[in-house]
Tab-separated table of C-alpha atoms in Angstrom:
chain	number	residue	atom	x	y	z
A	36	UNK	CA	108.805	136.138	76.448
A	37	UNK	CA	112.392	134.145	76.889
A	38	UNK	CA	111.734	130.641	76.235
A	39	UNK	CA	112.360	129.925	79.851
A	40	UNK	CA	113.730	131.633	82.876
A	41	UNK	CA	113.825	131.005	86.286
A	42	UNK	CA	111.500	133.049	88.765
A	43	UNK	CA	113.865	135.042	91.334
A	44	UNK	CA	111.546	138.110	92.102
A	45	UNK	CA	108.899	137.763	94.766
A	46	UNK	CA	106.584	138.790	92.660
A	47	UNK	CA	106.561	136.182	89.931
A	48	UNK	CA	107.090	133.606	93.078
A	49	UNK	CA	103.735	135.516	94.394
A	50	UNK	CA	102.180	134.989	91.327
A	51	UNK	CA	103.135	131.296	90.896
A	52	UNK	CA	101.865	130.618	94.225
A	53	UNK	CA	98.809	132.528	93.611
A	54	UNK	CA	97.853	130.033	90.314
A	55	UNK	CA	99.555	127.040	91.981
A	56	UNK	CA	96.677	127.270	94.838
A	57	UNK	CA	93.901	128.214	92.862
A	58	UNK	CA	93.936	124.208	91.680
A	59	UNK	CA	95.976	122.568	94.525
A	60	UNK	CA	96.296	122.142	98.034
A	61	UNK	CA	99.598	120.894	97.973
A	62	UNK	CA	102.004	118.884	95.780
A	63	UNK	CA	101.500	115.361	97.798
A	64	UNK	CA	100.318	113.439	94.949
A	65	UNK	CA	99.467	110.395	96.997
A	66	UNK	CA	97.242	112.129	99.541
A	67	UNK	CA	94.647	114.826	99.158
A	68	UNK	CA	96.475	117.379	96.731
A	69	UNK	CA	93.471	118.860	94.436
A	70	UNK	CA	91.808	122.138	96.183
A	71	UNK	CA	88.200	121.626	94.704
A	72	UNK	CA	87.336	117.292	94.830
A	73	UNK	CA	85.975	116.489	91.420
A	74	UNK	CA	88.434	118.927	89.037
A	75	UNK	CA	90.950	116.210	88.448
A	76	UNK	CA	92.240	113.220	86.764
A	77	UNK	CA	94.820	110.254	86.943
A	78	UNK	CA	96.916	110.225	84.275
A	79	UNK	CA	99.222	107.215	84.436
A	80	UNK	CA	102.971	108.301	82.898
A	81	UNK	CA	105.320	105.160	83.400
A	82	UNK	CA	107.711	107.721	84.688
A	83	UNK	CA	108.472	110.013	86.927
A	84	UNK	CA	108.387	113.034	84.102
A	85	UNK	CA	106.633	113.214	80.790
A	86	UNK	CA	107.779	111.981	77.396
A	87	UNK	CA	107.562	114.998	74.539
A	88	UNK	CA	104.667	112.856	72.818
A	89	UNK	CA	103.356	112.859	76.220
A	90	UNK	CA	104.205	116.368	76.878
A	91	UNK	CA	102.577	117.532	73.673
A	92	UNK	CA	99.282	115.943	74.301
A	93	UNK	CA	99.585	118.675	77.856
A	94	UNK	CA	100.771	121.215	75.557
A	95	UNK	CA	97.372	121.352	73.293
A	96	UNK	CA	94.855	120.919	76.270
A	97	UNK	CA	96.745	123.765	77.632
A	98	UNK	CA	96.606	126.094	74.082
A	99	UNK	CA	93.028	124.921	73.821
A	100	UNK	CA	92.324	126.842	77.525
A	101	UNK	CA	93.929	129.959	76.021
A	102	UNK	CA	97.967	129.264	77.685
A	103	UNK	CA	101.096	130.204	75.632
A	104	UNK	CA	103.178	129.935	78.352
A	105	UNK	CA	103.190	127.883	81.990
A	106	UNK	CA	104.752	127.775	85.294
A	107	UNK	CA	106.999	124.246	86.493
A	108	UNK	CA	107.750	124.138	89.898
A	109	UNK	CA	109.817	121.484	92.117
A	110	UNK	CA	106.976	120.708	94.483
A	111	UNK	CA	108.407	117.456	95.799
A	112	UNK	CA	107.273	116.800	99.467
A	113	UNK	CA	105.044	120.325	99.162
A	114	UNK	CA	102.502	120.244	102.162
A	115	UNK	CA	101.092	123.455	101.170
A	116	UNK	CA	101.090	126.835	103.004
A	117	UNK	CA	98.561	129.602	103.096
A	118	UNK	CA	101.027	132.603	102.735
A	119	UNK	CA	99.676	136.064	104.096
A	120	UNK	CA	98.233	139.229	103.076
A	121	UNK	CA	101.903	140.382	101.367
A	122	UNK	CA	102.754	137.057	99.548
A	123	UNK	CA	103.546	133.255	99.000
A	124	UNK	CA	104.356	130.940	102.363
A	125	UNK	CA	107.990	130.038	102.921
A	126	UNK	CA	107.104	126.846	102.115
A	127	UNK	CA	106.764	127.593	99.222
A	128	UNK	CA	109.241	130.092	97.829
A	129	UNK	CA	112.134	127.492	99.252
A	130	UNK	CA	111.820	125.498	95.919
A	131	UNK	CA	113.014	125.783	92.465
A	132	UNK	CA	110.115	127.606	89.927
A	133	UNK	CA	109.993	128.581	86.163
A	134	UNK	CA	108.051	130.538	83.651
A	135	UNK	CA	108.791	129.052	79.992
A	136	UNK	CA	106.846	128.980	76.295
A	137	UNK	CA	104.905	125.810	76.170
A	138	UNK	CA	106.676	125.092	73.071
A	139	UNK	CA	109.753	124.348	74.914
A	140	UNK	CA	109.952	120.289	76.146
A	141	UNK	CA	111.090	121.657	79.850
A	142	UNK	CA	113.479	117.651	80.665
A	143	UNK	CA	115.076	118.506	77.382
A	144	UNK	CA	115.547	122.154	77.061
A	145	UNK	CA	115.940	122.861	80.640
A	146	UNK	CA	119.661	123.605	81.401
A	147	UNK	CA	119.209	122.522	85.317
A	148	UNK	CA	116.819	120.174	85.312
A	149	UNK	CA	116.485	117.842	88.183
A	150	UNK	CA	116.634	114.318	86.883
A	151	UNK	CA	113.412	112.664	88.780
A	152	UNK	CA	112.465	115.501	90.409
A	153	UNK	CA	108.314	115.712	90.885
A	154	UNK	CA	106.990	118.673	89.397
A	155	UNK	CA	103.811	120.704	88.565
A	156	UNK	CA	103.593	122.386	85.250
A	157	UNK	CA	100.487	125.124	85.560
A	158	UNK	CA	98.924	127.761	84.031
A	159	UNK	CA	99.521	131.463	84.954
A	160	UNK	CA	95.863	131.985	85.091
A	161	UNK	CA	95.426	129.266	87.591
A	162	UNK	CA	93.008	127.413	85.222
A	163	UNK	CA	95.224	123.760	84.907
A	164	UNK	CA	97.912	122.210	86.113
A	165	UNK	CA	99.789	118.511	85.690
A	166	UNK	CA	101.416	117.321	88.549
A	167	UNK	CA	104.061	114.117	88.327
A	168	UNK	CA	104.854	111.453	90.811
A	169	UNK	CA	107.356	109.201	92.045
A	170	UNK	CA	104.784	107.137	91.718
A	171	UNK	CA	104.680	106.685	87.900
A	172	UNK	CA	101.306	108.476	87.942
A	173	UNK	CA	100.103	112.380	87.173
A	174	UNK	CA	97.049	114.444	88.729
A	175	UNK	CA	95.731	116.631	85.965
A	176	UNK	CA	93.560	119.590	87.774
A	177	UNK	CA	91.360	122.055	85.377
A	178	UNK	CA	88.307	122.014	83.643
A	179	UNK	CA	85.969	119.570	82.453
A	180	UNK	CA	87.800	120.736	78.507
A	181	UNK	CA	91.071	120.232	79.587
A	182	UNK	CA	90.569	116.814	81.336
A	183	UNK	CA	88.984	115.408	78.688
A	184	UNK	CA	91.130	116.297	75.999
A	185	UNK	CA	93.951	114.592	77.664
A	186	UNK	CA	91.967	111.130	78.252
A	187	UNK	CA	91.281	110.993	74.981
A	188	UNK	CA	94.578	110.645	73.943
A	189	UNK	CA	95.448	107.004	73.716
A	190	UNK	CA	98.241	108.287	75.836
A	191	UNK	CA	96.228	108.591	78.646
A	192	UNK	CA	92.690	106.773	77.962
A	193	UNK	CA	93.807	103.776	80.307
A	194	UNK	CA	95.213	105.683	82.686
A	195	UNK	CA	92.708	105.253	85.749
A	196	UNK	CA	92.816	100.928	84.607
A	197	UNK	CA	96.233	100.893	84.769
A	198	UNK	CA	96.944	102.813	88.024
A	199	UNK	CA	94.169	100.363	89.656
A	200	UNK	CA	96.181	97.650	88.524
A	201	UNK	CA	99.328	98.348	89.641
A	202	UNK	CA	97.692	99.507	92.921
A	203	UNK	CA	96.003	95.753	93.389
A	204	UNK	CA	99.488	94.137	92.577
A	205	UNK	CA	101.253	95.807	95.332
A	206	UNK	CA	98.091	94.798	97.253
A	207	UNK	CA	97.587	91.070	96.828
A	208	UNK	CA	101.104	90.454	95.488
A	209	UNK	CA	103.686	92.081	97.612
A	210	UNK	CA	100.838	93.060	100.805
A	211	UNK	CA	100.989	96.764	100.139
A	212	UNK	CA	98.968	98.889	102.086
A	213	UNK	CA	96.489	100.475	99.707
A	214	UNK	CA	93.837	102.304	101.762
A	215	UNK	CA	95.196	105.528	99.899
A	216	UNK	CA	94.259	104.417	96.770
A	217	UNK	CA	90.196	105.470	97.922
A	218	UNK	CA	91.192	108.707	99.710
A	219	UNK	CA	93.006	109.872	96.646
A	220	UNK	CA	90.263	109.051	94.046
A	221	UNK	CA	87.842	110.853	96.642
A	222	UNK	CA	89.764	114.276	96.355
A	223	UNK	CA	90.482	113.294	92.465
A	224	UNK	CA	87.073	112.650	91.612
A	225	UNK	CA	84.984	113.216	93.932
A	226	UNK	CA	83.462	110.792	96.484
A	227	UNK	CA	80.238	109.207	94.659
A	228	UNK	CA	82.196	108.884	91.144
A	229	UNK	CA	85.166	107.461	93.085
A	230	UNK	CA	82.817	104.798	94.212
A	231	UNK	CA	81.910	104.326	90.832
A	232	UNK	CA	85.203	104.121	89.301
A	233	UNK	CA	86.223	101.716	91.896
A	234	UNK	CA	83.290	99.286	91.632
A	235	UNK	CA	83.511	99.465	87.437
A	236	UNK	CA	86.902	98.509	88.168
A	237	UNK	CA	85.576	95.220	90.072
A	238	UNK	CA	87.236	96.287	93.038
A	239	UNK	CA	84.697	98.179	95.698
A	240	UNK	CA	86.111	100.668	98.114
A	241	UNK	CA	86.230	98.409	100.760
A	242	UNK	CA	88.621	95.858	98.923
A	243	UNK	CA	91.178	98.461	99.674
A	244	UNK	CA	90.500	99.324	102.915
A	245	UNK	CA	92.398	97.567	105.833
């Protein structure tokens, strides 16, 4: 295949649709976003898109689940649509998506790319998928394998520590409202390793409640 190239038929669009909502619900990163609770991950990034070293780490989970190639899409503000019988929701097809080789570093080697733009970078088989925030943070959707070989990067092994963190600052620091922070470990993880997670962290679920 080209490198990259931007999807323009309605059947690619279909297609990265199809993959996109095999994992996720939508592209809200701060709400409920992963389809099946339990099949994700935090990944804390520092920015709003990956660094190649970063990148690379996404690049080999992704070649260990059998990928060559991936879909990036401009999700930003995605609530999700359920499309019909014939094809992807309007919702949908509105935004900017690719098809490119995973070797390519897609801020880099991108001709348009949008500069702080959230995106999802997925598999065509709808097995994994990355998506970035504004937030600083990433959800990584897909299989037990893939999950796991990105925490074990020292990229990524704080991640979940360091999200918490900066989650508690805004909290007792600056009097952010944090009663997110649960909901979106609940669809991340799962409910009873949320709790978990939270109370490891020293900080039960009902610290962040109102």
């Amino acid at each position: 295949m080209n490198e990259r190239f931007k999807l323009y038929d309605y059947r690619d669009i279909r297609a990265a649709w199809a993959a996109f909502h095999s994992l996720c619900r939508n592209a809200l990163t701060v709400d409920r976003p992963v389809r099946r609770p339990g099949s994700g991950a935090i990944l804390f990034v520092g920015q709003v898109e990956f660094d190649e070293e970063q990148y690379r780490v996404i690049e080999a989970a992704a070649r260990a689940e059998g990928d060559t190639d991936a879909f990036l899409s401009f999700l930003h503000g995605y609530e999700g649509d359920d499309g019909d019988d014939a094809g992807a929701g309007l919702l949908f097809e509105r935004h900017d998506h690719y098809r490119f080789d995973l070797r390519v570093f897609p801020p880099r080697d991108f001709d348009d790319w949008f500069p702080f733009g959230e995106h999802v970078i997925y598999s065509p088989r709808g097995t994994w998928a990355v998506m970035t925030s504004l937030e600083r943070h990433a959800i990584a959707v897909g299989s037990p394998r893939f999950r796991s070989t990105l925490l074990e990067s020292p990229l990524f092994s704080s991640s979940l520590s360091i999200f918490l963190e900066r989650w508690k600052h805004s909290r007792d620091r600056l009097g952010g409202r944090t009663s997110r922070v649960p909901v979106l470990l609940d669809n991340v993880y799962g409910p009873e390793e949320a709790d978990r997670l939270l109370t490891k962290f020293g900080e039960p679920r009902e610290r962040w409640l109102p």
